[in-house]
XYZ file of C-alpha atoms in Angstrom:
591
model
C 8.921 -4.955 -11.463
C 7.389 -5.547 -14.856
C 8.262 -3.246 -17.751
C 4.704 -2.081 -18.035
C 4.573 -1.017 -14.408
C 7.871 0.792 -14.774
C 6.588 2.670 -17.795
C 3.476 3.724 -15.894
C 5.498 4.816 -12.872
C 3.961 2.312 -10.487
C 5.652 1.520 -7.210
C 8.237 -1.299 -7.174
C 7.416 -4.990 -6.797
C 9.643 -7.229 -4.667
C 11.456 -10.105 -6.357
C 11.165 -13.757 -5.360
C 14.315 -13.663 -3.225
C 13.123 -10.517 -1.424
C 9.739 -12.113 -0.716
C 11.451 -15.212 0.716
C 13.702 -13.079 2.934
C 10.722 -11.043 4.109
C 8.785 -14.221 4.945
C 11.737 -15.619 6.910
C 12.064 -12.310 8.735
C 8.411 -12.532 9.787
C 8.881 -16.124 10.990
C 11.981 -15.172 13.016
C 10.081 -12.311 14.619
C 7.728 -14.871 16.250
C 9.909 -17.976 16.151
C 8.643 -19.498 19.397
C 5.025 -19.469 18.244
C 6.088 -20.875 14.882
C 7.999 -23.685 16.635
C 4.892 -24.511 18.695
C 2.839 -24.634 15.483
C 5.306 -27.098 13.953
C 5.407 -29.341 17.037
C 1.631 -29.487 17.463
C 1.162 -30.170 13.748
C 3.714 -32.980 13.937
C 1.876 -34.513 16.904
C -1.455 -34.277 15.082
C 0.019 -35.874 11.969
C 1.654 -38.615 14.035
C -1.654 -39.404 15.738
C -3.299 -39.687 12.328
C -0.794 -42.316 11.191
C -1.683 -44.802 13.899
C -5.109 -45.766 12.535
C -4.116 -47.190 9.114
C -1.123 -48.978 10.636
C -3.285 -50.651 13.302
C -5.870 -51.563 10.689
C -3.120 -53.307 8.761
C -2.201 -55.123 12.000
C -5.806 -56.278 12.356
C -5.761 -57.601 8.760
C -2.645 -59.617 9.599
C -3.701 -60.697 13.139
C -7.142 -62.095 12.279
C -5.904 -64.741 9.764
C -3.171 -65.608 12.270
C -5.825 -66.554 14.838
C -6.092 -63.432 17.008
C -9.241 -63.261 19.118
C -11.969 -60.652 19.391
C -10.275 -59.082 22.397
C -7.171 -58.191 20.359
C -9.291 -56.641 17.617
C -11.315 -54.669 20.181
C -8.191 -53.313 21.870
C -6.693 -52.252 18.554
C -10.000 -50.672 17.534
C -10.135 -48.671 20.800
C -6.604 -47.436 20.183
C -7.647 -46.372 16.663
C -10.592 -44.411 18.105
C -8.380 -42.802 20.756
C -5.788 -41.773 18.188
C -8.503 -40.336 15.946
C -9.821 -38.201 18.809
C -6.287 -37.122 19.674
C -5.657 -36.184 16.044
C -8.855 -34.117 15.957
C -8.001 -32.218 19.129
C -4.372 -31.682 18.163
C -5.367 -30.489 14.672
C -7.802 -27.972 16.142
C -5.141 -26.767 18.565
C -2.635 -26.514 15.723
C -5.035 -24.340 13.700
C -5.739 -22.155 16.733
C -2.037 -21.604 17.400
C -1.432 -21.063 13.687
C -4.184 -18.478 13.427
C -2.803 -16.537 16.385
C 0.627 -16.615 14.771
C -0.930 -15.386 11.513
C -2.760 -12.482 13.174
C 0.393 -11.254 14.918
C 2.360 -11.556 11.689
C -0.336 -9.685 9.755
C -0.113 -6.867 12.312
C 3.623 -6.609 11.574
C 2.950 -6.550 7.823
C 0.409 -3.741 8.238
C 2.720 -1.724 10.492
C 5.627 -2.098 8.068
C 3.402 -1.057 5.175
C 2.201 2.073 6.985
C 5.753 3.015 8.019
C 7.026 2.582 4.469
C 4.086 4.429 2.936
C 4.622 7.384 5.269
C 8.331 7.405 4.377
C 7.618 7.696 0.641
C 8.441 11.098 -0.854
C 5.295 12.840 -2.094
C 6.694 12.990 -5.623
C 7.063 9.190 -5.729
C 3.437 8.681 -4.672
C 2.185 11.207 -7.190
C 4.137 9.675 -10.069
C 2.884 6.207 -9.175
C -0.648 7.397 -8.555
C -2.604 7.135 -5.332
C -4.598 4.250 -6.843
C -1.550 1.976 -6.819
C -0.750 2.718 -3.175
C -4.424 2.389 -2.221
C -4.768 -0.989 -3.959
C -1.681 -2.293 -2.174
C -2.799 -1.026 1.218
C -6.325 -2.451 0.887
C -6.793 -5.399 -1.503
C -3.218 -6.708 -1.385
C -2.831 -6.422 2.389
C -6.245 -8.100 2.812
C -5.144 -11.033 0.622
C -1.909 -11.354 2.590
C -3.946 -11.272 5.797
C -6.193 -14.100 4.609
C -3.116 -16.155 3.800
C -1.470 -15.571 7.167
C -4.663 -16.164 9.109
C -6.187 -19.092 7.191
C -4.198 -20.380 4.222
C -0.798 -20.457 5.953
C -1.845 -22.494 9.013
C -3.924 -24.902 6.887
C -1.058 -25.358 4.448
C 1.327 -26.084 7.314
C -1.040 -28.624 8.864
C -1.602 -30.418 5.572
C 2.078 -30.318 4.598
C 3.109 -31.997 7.846
C 0.349 -34.582 7.444
C 1.353 -35.336 3.836
C 5.010 -35.682 4.805
C 4.225 -38.054 7.658
C 1.840 -40.146 5.548
C 4.355 -40.619 2.746
C 7.042 -41.438 5.296
C 4.737 -44.093 6.787
C 4.285 -45.716 3.356
C 8.059 -45.939 2.924
C 8.363 -47.362 6.432
C 5.888 -50.118 5.567
C 7.724 -51.039 2.400
C 10.219 -48.917 0.423
C 9.059 -50.401 -2.879
C 5.444 -49.510 -2.190
C 6.580 -46.008 -1.210
C 8.528 -45.687 -4.441
C 5.513 -46.632 -6.562
C 3.373 -44.256 -4.544
C 5.757 -41.395 -5.306
C 5.928 -42.366 -8.989
C 2.138 -42.213 -9.093
C 2.360 -38.533 -8.151
C 4.356 -37.689 -11.288
C 1.342 -36.182 -13.130
C 0.745 -33.898 -10.160
C 4.370 -32.751 -10.315
C 4.162 -31.846 -14.012
C 0.840 -30.017 -13.551
C 2.223 -28.100 -10.580
C 5.412 -27.207 -12.439
C 3.437 -25.948 -15.441
C 1.226 -23.836 -13.187
C 3.950 -22.336 -11.016
C 5.976 -21.192 -14.024
C 3.071 -18.993 -15.119
C 1.055 -18.141 -12.026
C 3.245 -15.486 -10.360
C 3.528 -13.307 -13.462
C -0.182 -13.762 -14.095
C -1.181 -12.628 -10.619
C 1.298 -9.724 -10.677
C -0.245 -8.565 -13.954
C -3.694 -8.869 -12.388
C -2.607 -6.804 -9.376
C -1.077 -4.146 -11.630
C -4.280 -3.975 -13.663
C -6.324 -3.591 -10.468
C -4.073 -0.689 -9.451
C -4.700 0.976 -12.802
C -8.450 0.594 -12.338
C -8.229 2.108 -8.851
C -6.108 4.978 -10.162
C -8.496 5.811 -13.024
C -11.539 5.702 -10.740
C -9.806 7.789 -8.058
C -8.605 10.407 -10.543
C -12.024 10.612 -12.210
C -13.879 10.986 -8.915
C -11.417 13.562 -7.554
C -11.575 15.607 -10.748
C -15.300 15.209 -11.378
C -15.929 18.956 -11.538
C -13.060 19.494 -13.938
C -14.259 16.606 -16.099
C -17.720 18.126 -16.211
C -16.481 21.668 -16.821
C -14.297 20.670 -19.786
C -16.754 18.024 -21.047
C -14.241 15.208 -20.701
C -16.835 12.578 -19.809
C -16.373 10.512 -22.962
C -12.603 10.607 -22.627
C -12.745 9.434 -18.988
C -15.280 6.730 -19.837
C -12.996 5.512 -22.617
C -10.008 5.469 -20.256
C -12.026 3.544 -17.668
C -13.189 1.073 -20.304
C -9.619 0.455 -21.472
C -8.325 -0.224 -17.963
C -11.275 -2.480 -17.198
C -10.618 -4.468 -20.378
C -6.999 -4.912 -19.342
C -8.091 -6.010 -15.861
C -10.575 -8.457 -17.376
C -7.934 -9.976 -19.654
C -5.528 -10.430 -16.735
C -8.243 -12.049 -14.622
C -9.300 -14.374 -17.431
C -5.655 -15.423 -17.825
C -5.361 -16.460 -14.165
C -8.743 -18.206 -14.487
C -7.382 -20.158 -17.479
C -4.387 -21.254 -15.394
C -6.701 -22.585 -12.700
C -8.973 -24.387 -15.154
C -5.965 -26.300 -16.507
C -4.292 -26.934 -13.157
C -7.178 -28.214 -11.043
C -8.625 -30.851 -13.449
C -5.133 -32.218 -14.075
C -4.626 -32.579 -10.348
C -8.057 -34.072 -9.634
C -7.555 -37.054 -11.955
C -4.117 -37.716 -10.463
C -5.267 -38.581 -6.944
C -6.319 -42.133 -7.765
C -3.098 -43.039 -9.594
C -0.898 -43.631 -6.471
C -3.585 -45.749 -4.747
C -4.234 -47.864 -7.848
C -0.515 -48.277 -8.437
C 0.191 -49.432 -4.885
C -2.711 -51.890 -4.959
C -1.520 -53.401 -8.234
C 2.146 -53.579 -7.235
C 1.266 -54.618 -3.683
C -0.953 -57.443 -4.951
C 1.818 -58.666 -7.221
C 4.356 -58.546 -4.373
C 1.953 -60.223 -1.943
C 1.385 -63.030 -4.427
C 5.108 -63.704 -4.351
C 5.307 -63.441 -0.581
C 7.416 -60.286 -0.655
C 4.995 -58.218 1.448
C 2.166 -58.905 3.840
C -1.469 -58.224 3.040
C -1.761 -55.894 6.023
C 1.100 -53.765 4.724
C -0.585 -53.459 1.308
C -3.894 -52.470 2.929
C -2.194 -49.977 5.247
C -0.203 -48.460 2.341
C -3.361 -48.104 0.254
C -5.166 -46.468 3.178
C -2.235 -44.152 3.785
C -2.211 -43.063 0.154
C -5.975 -42.658 0.221
C -5.512 -40.567 3.343
C -2.693 -38.742 1.533
C -5.162 -37.473 -1.092
C -6.928 -35.102 1.319
C -3.874 -33.135 2.547
C -2.462 -33.195 -0.993
C -5.710 -31.743 -2.330
C -5.628 -29.034 0.316
C -1.964 -28.322 -0.367
C -2.544 -27.904 -4.099
C -5.536 -25.659 -3.490
C -3.484 -23.598 -1.047
C -0.624 -23.445 -3.544
C -2.993 -21.725 -5.950
C -3.979 -19.257 -3.235
C -0.315 -18.788 -2.331
C 0.429 -17.649 -5.876
C -2.198 -14.941 -5.589
C -1.141 -13.949 -2.069
C 2.551 -14.237 -3.010
C 1.996 -11.706 -5.783
C 0.141 -9.463 -3.326
C 2.934 -9.850 -0.758
C 5.471 -8.936 -3.461
C 3.512 -5.732 -4.125
C 3.210 -4.946 -0.407
C 6.870 -5.738 0.262
C 7.843 -3.771 -2.864
C 7.515 -0.551 -0.873
C 10.806 -1.488 0.774
C 12.473 -0.900 -2.622
C 10.841 2.487 -3.193
C 12.835 5.684 -2.608
C 12.603 6.901 0.971
C 12.825 10.357 2.432
C 16.192 10.424 4.200
C 16.376 10.796 7.963
C 18.018 13.810 9.561
C 21.289 11.996 10.351
C 24.175 13.711 8.596
C 21.943 15.634 6.169
C 23.175 19.181 5.421
C 21.768 22.071 7.427
C 20.975 25.408 5.707
C 23.192 28.330 6.666
C 20.255 30.783 6.617
C 16.701 31.188 5.308
C 17.484 32.636 1.889
C 15.928 30.780 -1.067
C 17.706 30.837 -4.437
C 16.227 29.521 -7.684
C 18.944 29.308 -10.330
C 18.353 28.289 -13.948
C 15.547 25.955 -12.950
C 13.947 23.722 -15.536
C 11.353 21.056 -14.950
C 9.653 18.477 -17.150
C 7.063 15.921 -16.113
C 7.674 12.288 -17.021
C 4.736 12.103 -19.407
C 4.797 15.674 -20.654
C 6.973 18.450 -22.002
C 9.060 20.975 -20.113
C 6.937 23.350 -18.026
C 9.658 25.578 -16.528
C 12.351 27.100 -18.721
C 15.350 28.564 -16.902
C 13.699 30.353 -13.954
C 15.946 32.566 -11.783
C 14.608 33.973 -8.520
C 15.887 34.945 -5.080
C 13.496 35.116 -2.113
C 14.877 37.119 0.774
C 14.258 36.025 4.397
C 11.134 37.655 5.812
C 9.891 38.719 2.372
C 6.302 38.328 1.205
C 6.352 37.305 -2.449
C 3.311 36.838 -4.654
C 3.557 34.675 -7.768
C 0.922 35.459 -10.396
C 0.201 34.467 -13.951
C -2.374 32.790 -16.177
C -3.410 29.169 -15.717
C -0.685 26.805 -16.910
C 2.085 29.364 -16.489
C 4.033 27.085 -14.094
C 3.123 28.674 -10.748
C 2.122 25.466 -8.993
C 5.114 23.588 -10.396
C 7.422 26.303 -9.061
C 5.769 26.103 -5.634
C 6.371 22.329 -5.511
C 10.036 22.826 -6.339
C 10.370 25.514 -3.687
C 8.794 23.161 -1.109
C 11.061 20.229 -2.057
C 8.164 18.047 -3.208
C 9.876 17.645 -6.600
C 13.476 18.130 -7.672
C 14.234 20.258 -10.739
C 15.340 18.471 -13.898
C 17.782 21.319 -14.470
C 19.237 24.071 -12.299
C 18.981 24.283 -8.498
C 16.577 25.345 -5.769
C 18.436 25.986 -2.516
C 17.673 27.265 0.961
C 20.656 28.555 2.875
C 22.909 27.095 0.175
C 21.491 23.555 0.493
C 19.303 21.992 -2.226
C 15.752 21.897 -0.895
C 15.149 18.397 -2.279
C 18.201 17.137 -0.319
C 16.910 18.287 3.075
C 15.890 15.624 5.564
C 12.107 15.586 6.241
C 12.297 17.052 9.738
C 14.664 19.790 8.593
C 12.510 20.513 5.540
C 9.382 20.895 7.669
C 11.176 23.445 9.828
C 12.266 25.331 6.723
C 9.438 25.265 4.204
C 5.769 24.225 4.332
C 3.513 24.066 1.274
C -0.226 24.566 1.815
C -2.581 23.860 -1.082
C -6.352 23.727 -1.469
C -6.085 19.947 -0.945
C -6.573 19.295 2.743
C -7.721 16.538 5.049
C -9.680 16.311 8.269
C -8.487 13.272 10.183
C -10.814 11.059 12.207
C -10.554 12.213 15.787
C -11.131 15.357 17.795
C -10.281 18.917 16.823
C -7.372 18.667 19.250
C -6.110 15.500 17.538
C -6.229 17.242 14.171
C -4.108 20.116 15.472
C -1.594 18.136 17.528
C -0.445 16.398 14.352
C 1.570 19.544 13.611
C 2.973 20.009 17.116
C 2.307 17.183 19.609
C 3.595 19.228 22.561
C 1.251 22.192 21.966
C -0.856 23.379 24.907
C -4.554 24.222 24.687
C -3.660 27.913 24.810
C -1.409 27.467 21.774
C -4.133 25.524 19.970
C -6.675 28.284 20.554
C -4.128 30.881 19.449
C -3.542 29.017 16.189
C -7.298 28.725 15.587
C -7.728 32.417 16.320
C -4.937 33.286 13.881
C -6.809 31.695 10.989
C -10.280 32.873 12.019
C -11.512 29.465 13.201
C -11.791 30.093 16.952
C -15.431 31.195 16.865
C -16.909 28.136 15.139
C -14.715 25.720 17.119
C -15.946 27.212 20.424
C -19.518 26.671 19.210
C -18.914 22.931 18.770
C -20.518 20.683 21.441
C -17.218 19.794 23.139
C -14.902 22.472 21.782
C -11.436 21.061 21.141
C -12.647 17.604 22.217
C -15.379 17.462 19.584
C -14.971 14.440 17.341
C -14.811 15.220 13.620
C -15.680 13.014 10.672
C -17.789 9.843 10.642
C -19.956 9.652 13.746
C -19.034 13.189 14.808
C -19.378 16.787 13.673
C -18.930 17.562 10.010
C -16.854 20.410 8.605
C -17.408 22.281 5.378
C -14.612 23.076 2.937
C -13.663 26.404 4.471
C -13.578 24.997 8.018
C -11.429 22.052 6.947
C -9.049 24.445 5.236
C -8.856 26.637 8.317
C -7.849 23.587 10.362
C -5.109 22.871 7.834
C -3.872 26.459 8.096
C -3.963 26.253 11.905
C -1.671 23.235 11.666
C 0.729 25.352 9.634
C 0.712 28.036 12.328
C 1.601 25.384 14.913
C 4.356 23.907 12.702
C 5.931 27.392 12.636
C 8.155 27.144 9.516
C 10.363 30.028 8.431
C 8.938 29.889 4.883
C 5.302 29.336 4.038
C 4.132 28.647 0.496
C 0.428 29.162 -0.139
C -0.880 27.642 -3.371
C -4.609 28.354 -3.543
C -4.606 27.821 0.219
C -7.636 30.098 0.622
C -9.412 29.037 -2.567
C -12.391 27.526 -0.705
C -12.930 30.573 1.507
C -15.134 33.453 0.531
C -13.180 36.622 -0.437
C -13.725 38.394 2.883
C -12.763 35.360 4.976
C -9.815 34.598 2.707
C -8.456 38.133 3.062
C -8.890 37.995 6.838
C -7.135 34.615 7.026
C -4.228 35.780 4.889
C -3.766 38.891 7.021
C -3.959 36.810 10.202
C -1.324 34.452 8.855
C 0.858 37.375 7.886
C 0.608 38.733 11.423
C 1.402 35.389 13.023
C 4.305 34.730 10.636
C 5.751 38.216 10.879
C 9.457 38.135 10.129
C 9.088 34.912 8.157
C 9.030 34.349 4.436
C 5.627 33.972 2.741
C 5.331 32.922 -0.907
C 1.758 33.131 -2.151
C 0.648 31.673 -5.454
C -1.838 34.479 -6.005
C -5.177 33.684 -7.608
C -6.750 36.844 -6.200
C -4.717 39.912 -7.041
C -5.332 41.634 -3.727
C -2.773 39.131 -2.406
C -0.257 40.491 -4.900
C -1.155 44.060 -3.950
C -0.246 43.344 -0.308
C 3.054 41.599 -1.162
C 6.532 43.101 -0.973
C 7.258 41.889 -4.502
C 5.333 40.255 -7.310
C 6.743 37.571 -9.639
C 4.917 37.182 -12.941
C 4.993 33.746 -14.618
C 4.170 33.285 -18.303
C 4.626 30.048 -20.269
C 7.041 28.616 -17.717
C 9.226 31.734 -17.534
C 9.624 34.530 -15.011
C 8.851 37.630 -17.083
C 8.449 40.353 -14.450
C 9.594 40.851 -10.868
C 9.149 43.843 -8.592
C 6.812 45.725 -6.217
C 3.168 46.071 -7.172
C 3.361 49.825 -7.905
C 6.387 49.476 -10.176
C 4.860 46.651 -12.190
C 1.568 48.510 -12.626
C 3.494 51.593 -13.779
C 5.510 49.486 -16.242
C 2.312 48.680 -18.163
C 3.422 45.088 -18.823
C 1.742 41.740 -18.314
C 1.075 42.345 -14.625
C -0.467 45.726 -15.292
C -2.846 44.094 -17.786
C -3.844 41.508 -15.189
C -4.328 44.153 -12.525
C -6.452 46.437 -14.701
C -8.556 43.483 -15.817
C -9.121 42.284 -12.247
C -9.680 45.770 -10.837
C -12.185 46.623 -13.512
C -14.107 43.363 -14.013
C -13.431 41.721 -10.658
C -12.857 38.148 -11.842
C -12.496 35.612 -9.021
C -9.075 34.367 -10.156
C -6.286 35.179 -12.566
């Protein structure tokens, strides 16, 4: 991983050795098909070698007095071998493409598995743009290589190897001069390869930055407009685009040097063999037919060599993309259940917790809090007080930079994913409706749920009525090509999934922000009824939530300043009382 990507928190990039091991692993996974590809390519290349050799025979046989019949027979063999080469080459590409498609499927499946195993905090630090760029552009480039570039490169490599071997078989000295004539190609290739990988990795990193800036700007468009940050976002976009342009121009410069140097090198081996071959023939050291055949072989060698060098350029781009795709294997993974510790009970303890973001100052300063099992706790405070950060620590999304957050005596961030989901679930205003039916969207939380349980969950969050009005009820397809859902309906589906997941602790951070006040209050009460006896921590942006809670925690400037029942805090005439009187009198929509 480059220093710049590390500084920006991007996901890891696989090293050269890791990419080679990953490629070998993919080949071993379909070794029989790969062996067939090699054999068919070898047969096609062998068939292609017959023509120049027989032509050399004709050159030697005619001066020796061979008749027309001999020439005709040799010519028919040349035609037959050419047809065989054509058919075998097409078969080789077909087999190679099938191998590439199956291998691409494995690459995609591995990428999805690794992406799903990434802790949420890792994705957020890296930015969704980086992961999106890898899963779209980079995987697509790898797919093109496996489907098209890889098979073509294999075909041409086998052909080039066989052709050069044939030249050496005709005459080792001619073969030696043919190889020496390729020296300029070697130097050009060496110069290019030493620079290309870093150049394409920088280009991929810049593309990720562009994707991240565009994604963040689009997602926060309302915030940008509300705080008049348009010029700042335009400037940020311009800077990332300039960086992307510079990286792309650099790789373009590499190609403009590499390709012309290679193009002028193709004629050198042929000219060299003709000159040396003529000199040797004049001294009787080699036959004229051998010189002609060697020249034809080297002329034939130019086409696969040209294709190989073009594919090498594409391999540098796809190799960089594969390194970015395979880099997810180096990223931190959420641990499996295995021997992970199991909480002794449902009690949550926050002890001396501090937290600082990588590119910002400390936002929590020594927070101490105990949440009792079955308690309903509301966390209130002004914007920027640290409420959302605290909720992420409680849910195990992030780990504190100081102090501990434990459930049943076990650090929340150390819980295995399956255990964590049974303990604590965080619900925010960010939600997603997946392509598929209503039933599909709900079964994500509990695959074994019956229809009765699905309807009960929908009823608990006030969504049963509008779902029953859909054309096919639970079977109604949502999203593109199906029924659309508004923000409140999508959020109700997300809350229904929480009901089905049935955790012992539920953290609501603006979970009802998109619902109107009456619907939000109904949903919160329904959730409270369904989760009776379980712990509910609500990041309260409407103070009626705090009024209904067992206790209220007041956050100010990253510190817990007040804690107690609603009535006691109002009577204390402190910060909470000021918030309550302000809300009760002026009825603002949020604290």
